[in-house]
Coordinates of C-alpha atoms in Angstrom, one line a residue:
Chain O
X1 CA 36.7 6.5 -12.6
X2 CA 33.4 5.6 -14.1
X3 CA 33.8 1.5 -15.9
X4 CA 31.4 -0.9 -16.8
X5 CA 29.9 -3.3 -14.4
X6 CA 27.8 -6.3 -14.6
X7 CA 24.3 -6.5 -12.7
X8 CA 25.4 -9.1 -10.6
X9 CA 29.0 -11.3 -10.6
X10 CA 28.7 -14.7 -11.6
X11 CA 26.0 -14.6 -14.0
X12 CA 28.1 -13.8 -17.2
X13 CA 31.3 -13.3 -19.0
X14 CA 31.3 -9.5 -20.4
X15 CA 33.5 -8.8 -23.8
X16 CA 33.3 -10.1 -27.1
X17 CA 32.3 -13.5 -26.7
X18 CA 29.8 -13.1 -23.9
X19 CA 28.9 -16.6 -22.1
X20 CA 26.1 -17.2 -19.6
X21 CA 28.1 -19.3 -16.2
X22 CA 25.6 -22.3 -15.5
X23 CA 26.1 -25.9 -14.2
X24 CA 25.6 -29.6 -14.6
X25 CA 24.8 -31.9 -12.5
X26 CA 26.9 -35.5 -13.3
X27 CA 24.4 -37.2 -11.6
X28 CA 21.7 -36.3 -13.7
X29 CA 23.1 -34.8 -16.7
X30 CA 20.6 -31.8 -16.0
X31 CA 22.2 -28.2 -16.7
X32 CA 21.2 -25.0 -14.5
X33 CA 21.3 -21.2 -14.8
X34 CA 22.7 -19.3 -12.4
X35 CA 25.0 -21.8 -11.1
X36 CA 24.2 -24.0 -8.1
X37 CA 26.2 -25.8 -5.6
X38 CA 23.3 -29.0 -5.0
X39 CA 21.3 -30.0 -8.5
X40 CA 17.5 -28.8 -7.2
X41 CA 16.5 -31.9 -9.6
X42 CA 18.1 -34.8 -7.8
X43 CA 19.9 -33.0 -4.6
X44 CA 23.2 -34.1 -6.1
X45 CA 26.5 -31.8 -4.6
X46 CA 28.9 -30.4 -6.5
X47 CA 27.6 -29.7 -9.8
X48 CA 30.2 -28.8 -12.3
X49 CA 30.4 -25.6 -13.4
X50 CA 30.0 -24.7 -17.4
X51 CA 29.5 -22.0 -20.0
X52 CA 26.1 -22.1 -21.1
X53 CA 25.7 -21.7 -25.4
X54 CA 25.0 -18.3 -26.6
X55 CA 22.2 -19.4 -29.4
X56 CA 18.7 -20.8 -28.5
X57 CA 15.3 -19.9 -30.1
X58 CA 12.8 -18.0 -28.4
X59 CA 9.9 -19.7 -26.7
X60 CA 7.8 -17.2 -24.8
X61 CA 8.4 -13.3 -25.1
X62 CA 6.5 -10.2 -23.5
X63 CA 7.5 -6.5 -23.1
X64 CA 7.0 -4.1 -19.5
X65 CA 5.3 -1.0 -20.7
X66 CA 5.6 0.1 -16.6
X67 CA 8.9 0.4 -14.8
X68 CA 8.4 -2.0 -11.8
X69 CA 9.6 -1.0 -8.2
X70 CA 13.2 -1.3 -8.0
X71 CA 14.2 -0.9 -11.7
X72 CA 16.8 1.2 -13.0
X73 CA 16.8 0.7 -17.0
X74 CA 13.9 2.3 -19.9
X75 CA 10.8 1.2 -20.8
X76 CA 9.3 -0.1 -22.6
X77 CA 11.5 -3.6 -22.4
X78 CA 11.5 -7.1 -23.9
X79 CA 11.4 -9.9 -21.4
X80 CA 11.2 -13.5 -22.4
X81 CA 11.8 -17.4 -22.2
X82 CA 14.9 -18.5 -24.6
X83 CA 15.6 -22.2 -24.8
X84 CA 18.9 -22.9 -25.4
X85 CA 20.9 -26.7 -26.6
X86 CA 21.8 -28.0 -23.2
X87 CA 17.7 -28.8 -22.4
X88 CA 17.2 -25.8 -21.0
X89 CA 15.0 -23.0 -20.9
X90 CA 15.9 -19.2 -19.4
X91 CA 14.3 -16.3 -18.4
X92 CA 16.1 -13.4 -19.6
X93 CA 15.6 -9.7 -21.5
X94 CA 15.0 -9.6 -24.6
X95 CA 16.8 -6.6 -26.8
X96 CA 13.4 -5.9 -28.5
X97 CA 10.6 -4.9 -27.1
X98 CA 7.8 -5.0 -29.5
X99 CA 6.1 -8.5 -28.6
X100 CA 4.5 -8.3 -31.9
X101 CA 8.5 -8.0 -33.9
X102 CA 8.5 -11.7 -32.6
X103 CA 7.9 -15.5 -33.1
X104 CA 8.2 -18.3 -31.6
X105 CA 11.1 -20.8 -32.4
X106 CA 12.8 -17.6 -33.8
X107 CA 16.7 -18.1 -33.3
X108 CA 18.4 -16.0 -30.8
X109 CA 21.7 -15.2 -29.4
X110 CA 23.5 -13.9 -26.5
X111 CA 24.0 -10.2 -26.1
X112 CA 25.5 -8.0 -23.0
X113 CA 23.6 -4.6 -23.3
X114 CA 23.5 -1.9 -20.8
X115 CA 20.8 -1.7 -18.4
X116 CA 21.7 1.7 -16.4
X117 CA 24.0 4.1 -15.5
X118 CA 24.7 3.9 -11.1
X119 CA 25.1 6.1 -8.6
X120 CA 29.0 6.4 -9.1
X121 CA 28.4 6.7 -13.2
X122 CA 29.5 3.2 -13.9
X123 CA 27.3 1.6 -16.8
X124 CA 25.7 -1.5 -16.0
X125 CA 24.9 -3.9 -18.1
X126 CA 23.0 -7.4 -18.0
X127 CA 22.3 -10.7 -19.8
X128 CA 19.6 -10.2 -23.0
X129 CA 19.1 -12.3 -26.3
X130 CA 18.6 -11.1 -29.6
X131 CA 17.1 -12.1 -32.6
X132 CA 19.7 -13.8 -35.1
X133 CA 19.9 -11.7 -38.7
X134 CA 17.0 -10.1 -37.6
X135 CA 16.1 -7.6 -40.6
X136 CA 14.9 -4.1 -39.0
X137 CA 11.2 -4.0 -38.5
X138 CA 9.1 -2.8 -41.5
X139 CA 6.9 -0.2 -40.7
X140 CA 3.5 -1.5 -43.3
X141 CA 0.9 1.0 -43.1
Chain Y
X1 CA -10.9 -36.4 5.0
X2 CA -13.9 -36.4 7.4
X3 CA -14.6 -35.1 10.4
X4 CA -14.4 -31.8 10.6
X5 CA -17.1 -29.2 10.2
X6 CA -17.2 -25.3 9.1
X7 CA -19.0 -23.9 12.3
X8 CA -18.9 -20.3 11.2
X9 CA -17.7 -17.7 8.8
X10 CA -17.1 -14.3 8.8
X11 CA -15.2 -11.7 6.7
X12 CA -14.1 -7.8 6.0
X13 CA -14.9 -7.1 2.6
X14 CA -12.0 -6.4 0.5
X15 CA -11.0 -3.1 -1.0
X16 CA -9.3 -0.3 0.4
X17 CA -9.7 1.1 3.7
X18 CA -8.4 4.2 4.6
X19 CA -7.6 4.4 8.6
X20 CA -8.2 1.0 9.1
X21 CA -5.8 -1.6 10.1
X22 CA -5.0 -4.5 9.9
X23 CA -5.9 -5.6 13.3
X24 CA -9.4 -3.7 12.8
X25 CA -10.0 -6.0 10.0
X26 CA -9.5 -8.9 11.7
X27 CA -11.4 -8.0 14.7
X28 CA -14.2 -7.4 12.5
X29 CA -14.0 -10.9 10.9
X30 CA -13.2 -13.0 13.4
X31 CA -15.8 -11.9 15.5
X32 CA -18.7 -12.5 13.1
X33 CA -16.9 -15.7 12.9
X34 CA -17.3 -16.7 16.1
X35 CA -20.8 -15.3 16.3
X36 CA -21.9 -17.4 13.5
X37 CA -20.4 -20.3 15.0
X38 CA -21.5 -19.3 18.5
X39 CA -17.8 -20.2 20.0
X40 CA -17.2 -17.7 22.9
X41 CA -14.0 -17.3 25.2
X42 CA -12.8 -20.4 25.8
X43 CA -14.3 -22.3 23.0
X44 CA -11.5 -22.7 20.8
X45 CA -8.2 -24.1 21.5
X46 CA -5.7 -23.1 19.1
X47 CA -5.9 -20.2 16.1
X48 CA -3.8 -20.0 13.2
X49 CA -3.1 -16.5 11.1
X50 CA -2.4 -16.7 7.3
X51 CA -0.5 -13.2 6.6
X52 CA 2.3 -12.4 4.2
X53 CA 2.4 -8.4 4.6
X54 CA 0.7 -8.1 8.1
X55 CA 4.3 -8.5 10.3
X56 CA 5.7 -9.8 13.8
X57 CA 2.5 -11.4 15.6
X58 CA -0.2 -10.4 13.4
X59 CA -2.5 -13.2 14.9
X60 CA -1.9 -11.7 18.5
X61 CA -2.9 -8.3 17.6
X62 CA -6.2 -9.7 16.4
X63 CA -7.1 -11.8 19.4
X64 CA -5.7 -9.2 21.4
X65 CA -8.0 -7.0 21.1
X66 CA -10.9 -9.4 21.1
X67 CA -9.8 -10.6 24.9
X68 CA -9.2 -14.2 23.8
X69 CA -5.8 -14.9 23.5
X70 CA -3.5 -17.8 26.1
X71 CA -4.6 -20.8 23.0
X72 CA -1.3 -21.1 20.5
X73 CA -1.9 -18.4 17.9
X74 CA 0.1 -19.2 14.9
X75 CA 0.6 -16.9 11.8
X76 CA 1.4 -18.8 8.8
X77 CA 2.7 -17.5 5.5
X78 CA 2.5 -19.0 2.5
X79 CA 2.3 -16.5 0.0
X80 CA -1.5 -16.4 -1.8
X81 CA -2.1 -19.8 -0.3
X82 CA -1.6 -18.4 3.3
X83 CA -5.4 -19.2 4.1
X84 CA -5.0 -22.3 2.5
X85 CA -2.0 -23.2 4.8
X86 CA -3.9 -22.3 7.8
X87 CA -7.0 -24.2 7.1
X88 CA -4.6 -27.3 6.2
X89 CA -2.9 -27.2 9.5
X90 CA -6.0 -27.0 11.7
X91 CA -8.0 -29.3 10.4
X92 CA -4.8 -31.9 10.6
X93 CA -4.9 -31.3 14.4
X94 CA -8.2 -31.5 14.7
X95 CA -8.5 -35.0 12.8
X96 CA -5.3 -36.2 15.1
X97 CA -7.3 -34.6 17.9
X98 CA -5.1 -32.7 19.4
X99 CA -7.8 -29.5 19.6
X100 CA -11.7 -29.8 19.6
X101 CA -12.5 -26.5 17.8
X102 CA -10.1 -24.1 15.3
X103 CA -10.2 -20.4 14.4
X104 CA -8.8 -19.7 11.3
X105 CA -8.3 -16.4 10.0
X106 CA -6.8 -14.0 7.4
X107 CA -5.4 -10.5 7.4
X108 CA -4.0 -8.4 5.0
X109 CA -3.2 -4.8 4.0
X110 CA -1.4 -4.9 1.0
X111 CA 0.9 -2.1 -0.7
X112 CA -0.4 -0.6 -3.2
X113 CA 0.6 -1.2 -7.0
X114 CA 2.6 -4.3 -8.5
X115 CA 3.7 -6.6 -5.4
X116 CA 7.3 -6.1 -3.9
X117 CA 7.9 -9.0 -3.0
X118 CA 11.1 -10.0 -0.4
X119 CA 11.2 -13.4 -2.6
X120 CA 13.5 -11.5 -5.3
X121 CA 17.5 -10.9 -4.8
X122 CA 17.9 -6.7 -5.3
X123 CA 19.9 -7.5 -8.7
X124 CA 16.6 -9.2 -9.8
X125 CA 14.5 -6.1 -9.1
X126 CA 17.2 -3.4 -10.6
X127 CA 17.1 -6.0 -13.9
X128 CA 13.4 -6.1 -14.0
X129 CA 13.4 -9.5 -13.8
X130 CA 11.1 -9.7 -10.7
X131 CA 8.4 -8.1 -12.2
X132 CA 5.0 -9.9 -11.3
X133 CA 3.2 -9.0 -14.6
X134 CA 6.0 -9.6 -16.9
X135 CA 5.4 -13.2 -15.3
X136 CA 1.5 -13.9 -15.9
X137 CA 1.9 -12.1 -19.2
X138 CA 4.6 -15.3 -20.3
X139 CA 2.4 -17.7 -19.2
X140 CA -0.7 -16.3 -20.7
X141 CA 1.5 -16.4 -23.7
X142 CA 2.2 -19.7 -23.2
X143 CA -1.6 -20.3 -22.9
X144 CA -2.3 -18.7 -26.5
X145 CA 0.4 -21.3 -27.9
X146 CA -0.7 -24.5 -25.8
X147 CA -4.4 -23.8 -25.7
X148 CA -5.7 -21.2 -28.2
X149 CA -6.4 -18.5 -26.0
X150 CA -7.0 -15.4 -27.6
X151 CA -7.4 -11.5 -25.9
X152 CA -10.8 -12.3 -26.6
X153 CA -10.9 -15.2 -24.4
X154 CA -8.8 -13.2 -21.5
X155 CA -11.3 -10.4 -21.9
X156 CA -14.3 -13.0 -21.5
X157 CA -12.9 -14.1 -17.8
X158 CA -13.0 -10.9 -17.0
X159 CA -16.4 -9.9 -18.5
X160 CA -17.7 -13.1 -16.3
X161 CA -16.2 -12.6 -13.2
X162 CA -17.1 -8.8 -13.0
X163 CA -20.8 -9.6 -14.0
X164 CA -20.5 -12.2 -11.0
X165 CA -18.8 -9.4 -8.8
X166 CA -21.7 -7.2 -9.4
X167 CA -23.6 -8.7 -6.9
X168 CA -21.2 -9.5 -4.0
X169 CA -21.6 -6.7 -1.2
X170 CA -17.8 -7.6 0.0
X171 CA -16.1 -7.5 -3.5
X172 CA -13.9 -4.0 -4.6
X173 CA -15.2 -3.6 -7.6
X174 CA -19.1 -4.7 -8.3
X175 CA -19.3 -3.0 -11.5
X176 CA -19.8 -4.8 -14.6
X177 CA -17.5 -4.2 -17.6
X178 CA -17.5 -5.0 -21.3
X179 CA -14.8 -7.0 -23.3
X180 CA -14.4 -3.5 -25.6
X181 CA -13.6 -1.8 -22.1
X182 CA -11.3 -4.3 -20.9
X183 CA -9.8 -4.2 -24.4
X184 CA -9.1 -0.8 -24.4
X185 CA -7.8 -0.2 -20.8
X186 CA -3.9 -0.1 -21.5
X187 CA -1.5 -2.5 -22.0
X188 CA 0.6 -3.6 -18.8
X189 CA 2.2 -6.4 -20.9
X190 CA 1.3 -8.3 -23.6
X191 CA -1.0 -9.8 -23.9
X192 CA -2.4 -8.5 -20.4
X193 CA -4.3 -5.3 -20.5
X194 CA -5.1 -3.7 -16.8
X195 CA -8.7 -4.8 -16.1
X196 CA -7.0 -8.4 -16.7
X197 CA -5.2 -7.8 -13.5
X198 CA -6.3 -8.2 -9.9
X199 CA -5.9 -4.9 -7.4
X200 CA -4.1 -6.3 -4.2
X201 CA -5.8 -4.5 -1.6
X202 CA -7.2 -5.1 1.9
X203 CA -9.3 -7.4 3.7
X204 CA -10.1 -10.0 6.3
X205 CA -11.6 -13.7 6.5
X206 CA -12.5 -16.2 9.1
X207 CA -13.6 -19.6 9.5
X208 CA -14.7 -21.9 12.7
X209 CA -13.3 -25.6 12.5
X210 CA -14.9 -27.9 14.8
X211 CA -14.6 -31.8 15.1
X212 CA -18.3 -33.1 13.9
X213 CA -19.5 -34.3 16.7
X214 CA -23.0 -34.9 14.9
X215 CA -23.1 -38.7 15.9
X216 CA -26.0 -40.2 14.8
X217 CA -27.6 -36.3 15.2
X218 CA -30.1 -36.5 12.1
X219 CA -29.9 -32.7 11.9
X220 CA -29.1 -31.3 8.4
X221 CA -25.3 -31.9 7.8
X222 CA -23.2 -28.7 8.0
X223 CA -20.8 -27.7 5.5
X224 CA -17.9 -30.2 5.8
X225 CA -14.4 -29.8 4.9
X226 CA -13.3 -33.0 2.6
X227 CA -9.6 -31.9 1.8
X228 CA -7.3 -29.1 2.4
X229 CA -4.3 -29.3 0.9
X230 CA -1.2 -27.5 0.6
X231 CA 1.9 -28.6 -1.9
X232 CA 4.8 -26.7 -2.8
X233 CA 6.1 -26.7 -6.5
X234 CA 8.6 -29.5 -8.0
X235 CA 11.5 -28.0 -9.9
X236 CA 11.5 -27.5 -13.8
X237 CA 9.0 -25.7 -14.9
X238 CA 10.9 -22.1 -15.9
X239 CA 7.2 -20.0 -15.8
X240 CA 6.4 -22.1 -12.3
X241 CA 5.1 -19.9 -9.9
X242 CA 8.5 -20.6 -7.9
X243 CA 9.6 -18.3 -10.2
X244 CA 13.0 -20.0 -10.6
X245 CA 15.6 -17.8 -13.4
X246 CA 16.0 -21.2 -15.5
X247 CA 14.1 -24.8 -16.0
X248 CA 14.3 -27.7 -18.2
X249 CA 12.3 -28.3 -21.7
X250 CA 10.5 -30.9 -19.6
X251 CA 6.6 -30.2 -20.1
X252 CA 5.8 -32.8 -18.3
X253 CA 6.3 -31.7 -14.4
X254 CA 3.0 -31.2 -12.9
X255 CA 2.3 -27.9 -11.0
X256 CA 2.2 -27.1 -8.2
X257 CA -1.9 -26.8 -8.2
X258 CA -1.8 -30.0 -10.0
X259 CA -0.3 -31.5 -7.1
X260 CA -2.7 -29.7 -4.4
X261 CA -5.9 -30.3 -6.7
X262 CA -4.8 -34.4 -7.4
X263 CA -4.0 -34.7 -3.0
X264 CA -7.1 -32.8 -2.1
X265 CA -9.6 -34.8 -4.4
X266 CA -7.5 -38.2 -3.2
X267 CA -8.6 -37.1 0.5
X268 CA -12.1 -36.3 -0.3
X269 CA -12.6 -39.2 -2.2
X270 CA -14.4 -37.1 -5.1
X271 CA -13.1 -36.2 -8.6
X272 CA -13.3 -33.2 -10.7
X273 CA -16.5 -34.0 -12.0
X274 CA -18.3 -34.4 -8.6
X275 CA -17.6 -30.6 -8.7
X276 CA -21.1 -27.9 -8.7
X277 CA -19.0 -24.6 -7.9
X278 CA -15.3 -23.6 -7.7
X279 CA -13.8 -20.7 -6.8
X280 CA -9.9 -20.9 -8.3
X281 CA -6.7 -18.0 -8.6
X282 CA -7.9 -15.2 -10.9
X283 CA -4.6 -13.1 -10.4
X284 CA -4.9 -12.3 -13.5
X285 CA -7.1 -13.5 -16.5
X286 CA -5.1 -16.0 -18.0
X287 CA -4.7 -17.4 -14.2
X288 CA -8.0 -18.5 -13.9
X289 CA -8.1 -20.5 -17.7
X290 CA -4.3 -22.3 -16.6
X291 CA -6.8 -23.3 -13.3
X292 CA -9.1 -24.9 -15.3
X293 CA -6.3 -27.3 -16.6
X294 CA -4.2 -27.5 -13.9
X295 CA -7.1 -28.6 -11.5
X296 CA -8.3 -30.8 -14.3
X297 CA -12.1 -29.2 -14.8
X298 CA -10.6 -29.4 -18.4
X299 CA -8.6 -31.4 -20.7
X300 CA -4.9 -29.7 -20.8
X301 CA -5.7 -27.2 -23.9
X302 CA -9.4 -27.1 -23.6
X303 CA -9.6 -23.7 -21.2
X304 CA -10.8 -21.7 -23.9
X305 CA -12.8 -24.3 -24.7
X306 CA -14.7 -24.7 -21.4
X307 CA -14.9 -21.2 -21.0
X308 CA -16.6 -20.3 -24.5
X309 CA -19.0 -22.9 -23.8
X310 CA -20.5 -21.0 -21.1
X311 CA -19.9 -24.1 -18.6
X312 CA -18.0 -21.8 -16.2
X313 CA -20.6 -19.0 -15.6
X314 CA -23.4 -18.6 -13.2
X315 CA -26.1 -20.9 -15.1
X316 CA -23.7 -23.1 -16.4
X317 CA -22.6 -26.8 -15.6
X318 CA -19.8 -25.4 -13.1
X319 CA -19.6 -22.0 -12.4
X320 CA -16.0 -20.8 -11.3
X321 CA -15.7 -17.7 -9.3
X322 CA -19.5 -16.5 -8.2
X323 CA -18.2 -14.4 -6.1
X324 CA -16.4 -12.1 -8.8
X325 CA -12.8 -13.6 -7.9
X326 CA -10.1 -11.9 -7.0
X327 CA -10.7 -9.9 -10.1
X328 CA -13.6 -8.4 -8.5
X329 CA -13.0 -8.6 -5.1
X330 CA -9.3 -7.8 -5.5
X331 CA -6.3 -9.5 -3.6
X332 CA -5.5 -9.6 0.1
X333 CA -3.0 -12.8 0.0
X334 CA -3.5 -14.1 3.9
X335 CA -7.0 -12.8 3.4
X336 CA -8.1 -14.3 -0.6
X337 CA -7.8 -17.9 0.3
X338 CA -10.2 -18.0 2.9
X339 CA -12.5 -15.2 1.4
X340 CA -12.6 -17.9 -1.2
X341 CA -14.2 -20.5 1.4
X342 CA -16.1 -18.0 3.0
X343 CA -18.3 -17.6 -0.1
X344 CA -18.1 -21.8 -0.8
X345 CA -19.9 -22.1 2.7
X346 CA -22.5 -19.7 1.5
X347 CA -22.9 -21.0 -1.4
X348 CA -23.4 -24.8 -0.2
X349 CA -25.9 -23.4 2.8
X350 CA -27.9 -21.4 -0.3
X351 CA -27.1 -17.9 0.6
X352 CA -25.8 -16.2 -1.9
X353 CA -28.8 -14.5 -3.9
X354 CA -28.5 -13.4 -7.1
X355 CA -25.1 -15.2 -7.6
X356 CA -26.4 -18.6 -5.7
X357 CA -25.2 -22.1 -7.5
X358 CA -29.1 -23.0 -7.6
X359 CA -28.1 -26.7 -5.7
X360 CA -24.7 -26.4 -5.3
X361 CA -23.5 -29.6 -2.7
X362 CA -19.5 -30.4 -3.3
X363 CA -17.1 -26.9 -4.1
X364 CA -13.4 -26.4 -4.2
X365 CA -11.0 -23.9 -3.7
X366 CA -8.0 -22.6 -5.1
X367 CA -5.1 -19.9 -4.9
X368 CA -1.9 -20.9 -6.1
X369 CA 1.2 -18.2 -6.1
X370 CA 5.0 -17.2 -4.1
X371 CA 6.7 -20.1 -2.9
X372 CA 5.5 -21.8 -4.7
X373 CA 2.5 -22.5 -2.6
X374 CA -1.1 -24.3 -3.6
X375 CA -3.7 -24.7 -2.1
X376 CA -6.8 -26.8 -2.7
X377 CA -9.9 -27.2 -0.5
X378 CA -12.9 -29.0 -1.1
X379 CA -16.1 -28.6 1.1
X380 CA -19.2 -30.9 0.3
X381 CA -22.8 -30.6 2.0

């Protein structure tokens, strides 16, 4: 029977307080997204795993007007840099994809949208931020 | 770095080339190479390949076919910096003297549209999270935050570098165009319109190392490599061309062309401003203005700067990219690094005609992408 997936395991919690699963290193104190097994800032082993905060503010943001090779979801789509508490900054989707709906330092949060529908009918979904109490775009003429 | 002279150039112009290959390409490179450099059978002892699409033995097929193959042929990848890689590692054995003479070459037939890459995990690709434009565009957006760059500005690299194109028999595209047509060609993503994008495409390079055995020869110097660098990229920079899914709000870690750029002029002994020509990474518009900072021909946010001052066209204080860059001349990745020196060598032996650097004695190099991988050269005369 069809379900919902998630683009890749590991990356995420799905449901209704969606978490991104990142690391820290104790040796350094630096935190990581997708997790890693060895820090790639000091080389340490063993970094601990963690859930990453759901709330950063946007720092970079673009849209894909061309489906790239390999890509299952629509187009247009946001893609974008969010940098988030732990000293961190994270490429990710974006759920809007107008660049010019956007600004930098805006506040954004963690959302789990779909992406596509596979072979077997299963929607899959993936990682994107979204503005905070954005208000709908005005259309000005 | 001393030591070790260019003894000959050659290249296949790049653009696209229906029914031929990639060994034909080379062929037809390396042997005006070797012509220039009047190296025949026997008069080289090692070659090394840069290639990142051109498969198993790509180097063999080359030599192969030219009847000069039992020397160690190496292919080296190193994404856009392939060349660079290549140049770096012959002219280290030929300063530990472990060969006389070096041919260095680079190939390349690339797919057509954006570059798949292997680099990406599959999820990656079905997320669109591997997409190469989505990536320039970020940092280009970067660029209008840090450094004031406007579409006006991005539109004006690509006015220059076509106007310098126009003149360069082995370039793909030597058509001017105007900032309204690069303004109105669509939108790939913001704020990167299409003619802000390079083609990959097709295309072959070559260059003859050789120790300089000059002595106390008082025959004009020949063009001489200084540096040749390669560096990878250190981690935490999220926009890095390492391409990495997360990084730190660290600003501070230099790239990975800083690193190459700051190594190469520590070899040649020269600085940024002993500089008369460069030709630097123009994958895409904004590419070329982070090169200007990253290299250090600027002050970190004064790109726009130096380019609206007119400093880096042909008849300014530096011109960067007479040959059109890969903007014009479109991008082979084994192939665009040494393309890149094969015009420098011109350029310093005053060949280049209506795009000459009128004096041009000390030039440097640059391609910077996949990996990540930079590379730096610098040639003096």
């Amino acid at each position: 029977m069809a379900g919902r997936v998630v683009v890749r395991e590991g990356l995420f919690t799905d449901g209704d307080a969606p978490a991104l699963l990142g690391s820290r290193c104790a040796a350094c104190g630096a935190h990581h997204f997708p997790r890693h097994d060895t820090c790639p800032y000091c080389a340490a082993e063993g970094p601990l795993p963690t859930q990453l905060s759901g709330a950063g503010s946007l720092w970079a943001w673009t849209a894909v007007t061309a489906a790239p090779p390999g890509y299952r979801g629509p187009v247009p789509y946001g893609v974008g840099v969010v940098e988030l508490p732990e000293g961190i900054r994270l490429i990710t989707h974006l759920t809007v994809s107008d660049p010019a709906a956007l600004a930098l330092g805006q506040a954004m949060e963690l959302r789990v949208v779909p992406l596509h529908s596979d072979a077997d009918g299963n929607e899959v979904v993936t990682y994107s931020f979204a503005p905070v109490d954005a208000p709908a775009p005005v259309d000005t003429p | 770095m001393s030591g070790v002279v260019i003894a000959g150039v050659g290249m296949h112009p790049f653009g696209r080339f229906e029914g031929v290959s990639t060994t034909d390409m080379g062929v037809h490179a390396v042997r005006a190479a070797l012509r220039e450099a009047a190296v025949s059978k026997g008069g080289f002892q090692a070659a090394f390949c840069g290639t990142a699409y051109g498969g198993v033995a790509t180097g063999h097929k080359v030599l192969s076919r030219l009847g000069l193959t039992g020397m160690p042929i190496v292919d080296v990848e190193a994404g856009c910096a392939s060349g660079g890689a290549a140049l770096m590692l012959a002219a280290g054995a030929i300063r530990a003297g472990q060969y006389d003479t070096v041919l260095v070459f680079g190939v390349e037939k690339m797919p057509k549209g954006i570059i798949r890459s292997s680099f990406f995990e599959p999820w990656q690709e079905e997320a669109g999270l591997a997409a190469t434009p989505s990536f320039f565009a970020l940092r280009a957006q970067r660029l209008t935050v840090t450094s004031g760059v406007t579409k006006e500005h991005l539109a004006q690299v690509v006015v220059k570098n076509r106007r310098h194109g126009a003149s360069n028999a082995d370039a793909m595209f030597q058509k001017e165009v105007s900032a309204e047509e690069v303004l109105a060609s669509r939108v790939v993503c913001e704020p990167l319109h299409l003619f802000m994008l390079c083609s990959p495409n097709e295309g072959a390079a070559a260059v003859v190392l050789t120790r300089d055995g000059r002595g106390a020869d008082p025959a004009p110097a020949p063009v001489t490599l200084a540096g040749a660098v390669l560096r990878s990229h250190l981690p935490g920079s999220v926009l890095s061309e390492s391409t990495p899914l997360s990084g730190l709000t660290d600003d501070d870690v230099p790239s990975p062309t800083t690193l190459a750029a700051t190594a190469a002029f520590e070899e040649a002994a020269l600085g940024p401003q002993d500089l008369d020509v460069v030709e630097c990474q123009d994958t895409d518009a904004a590419r070329e203005l982070m090169s200007y900072e990253e290299i250090g021909l600027c002050d970190p946010g004064g790109s726009a700067e130096l380019l609206a001052s007119g400093a880096t066209s042909l008849g300014g204080r530096l011109p960067v990219n007479p040959s059109g860059g890969l903007l014009s001349k479109g991008e082979p990745l084994g192939a665009s690094a040494l393309g890149q020196v094969v015009e420098l060598v011109r350029q310093l032996r005053g060949e280049c005609g209506p795009r000459q650097v009128e004096g041009a004695r000390v030039a440097l190099s640059h391609t910077v992408g996949r990996g990540a991988n930079a590379g730096v050269v610098i040639l003096t005369r």
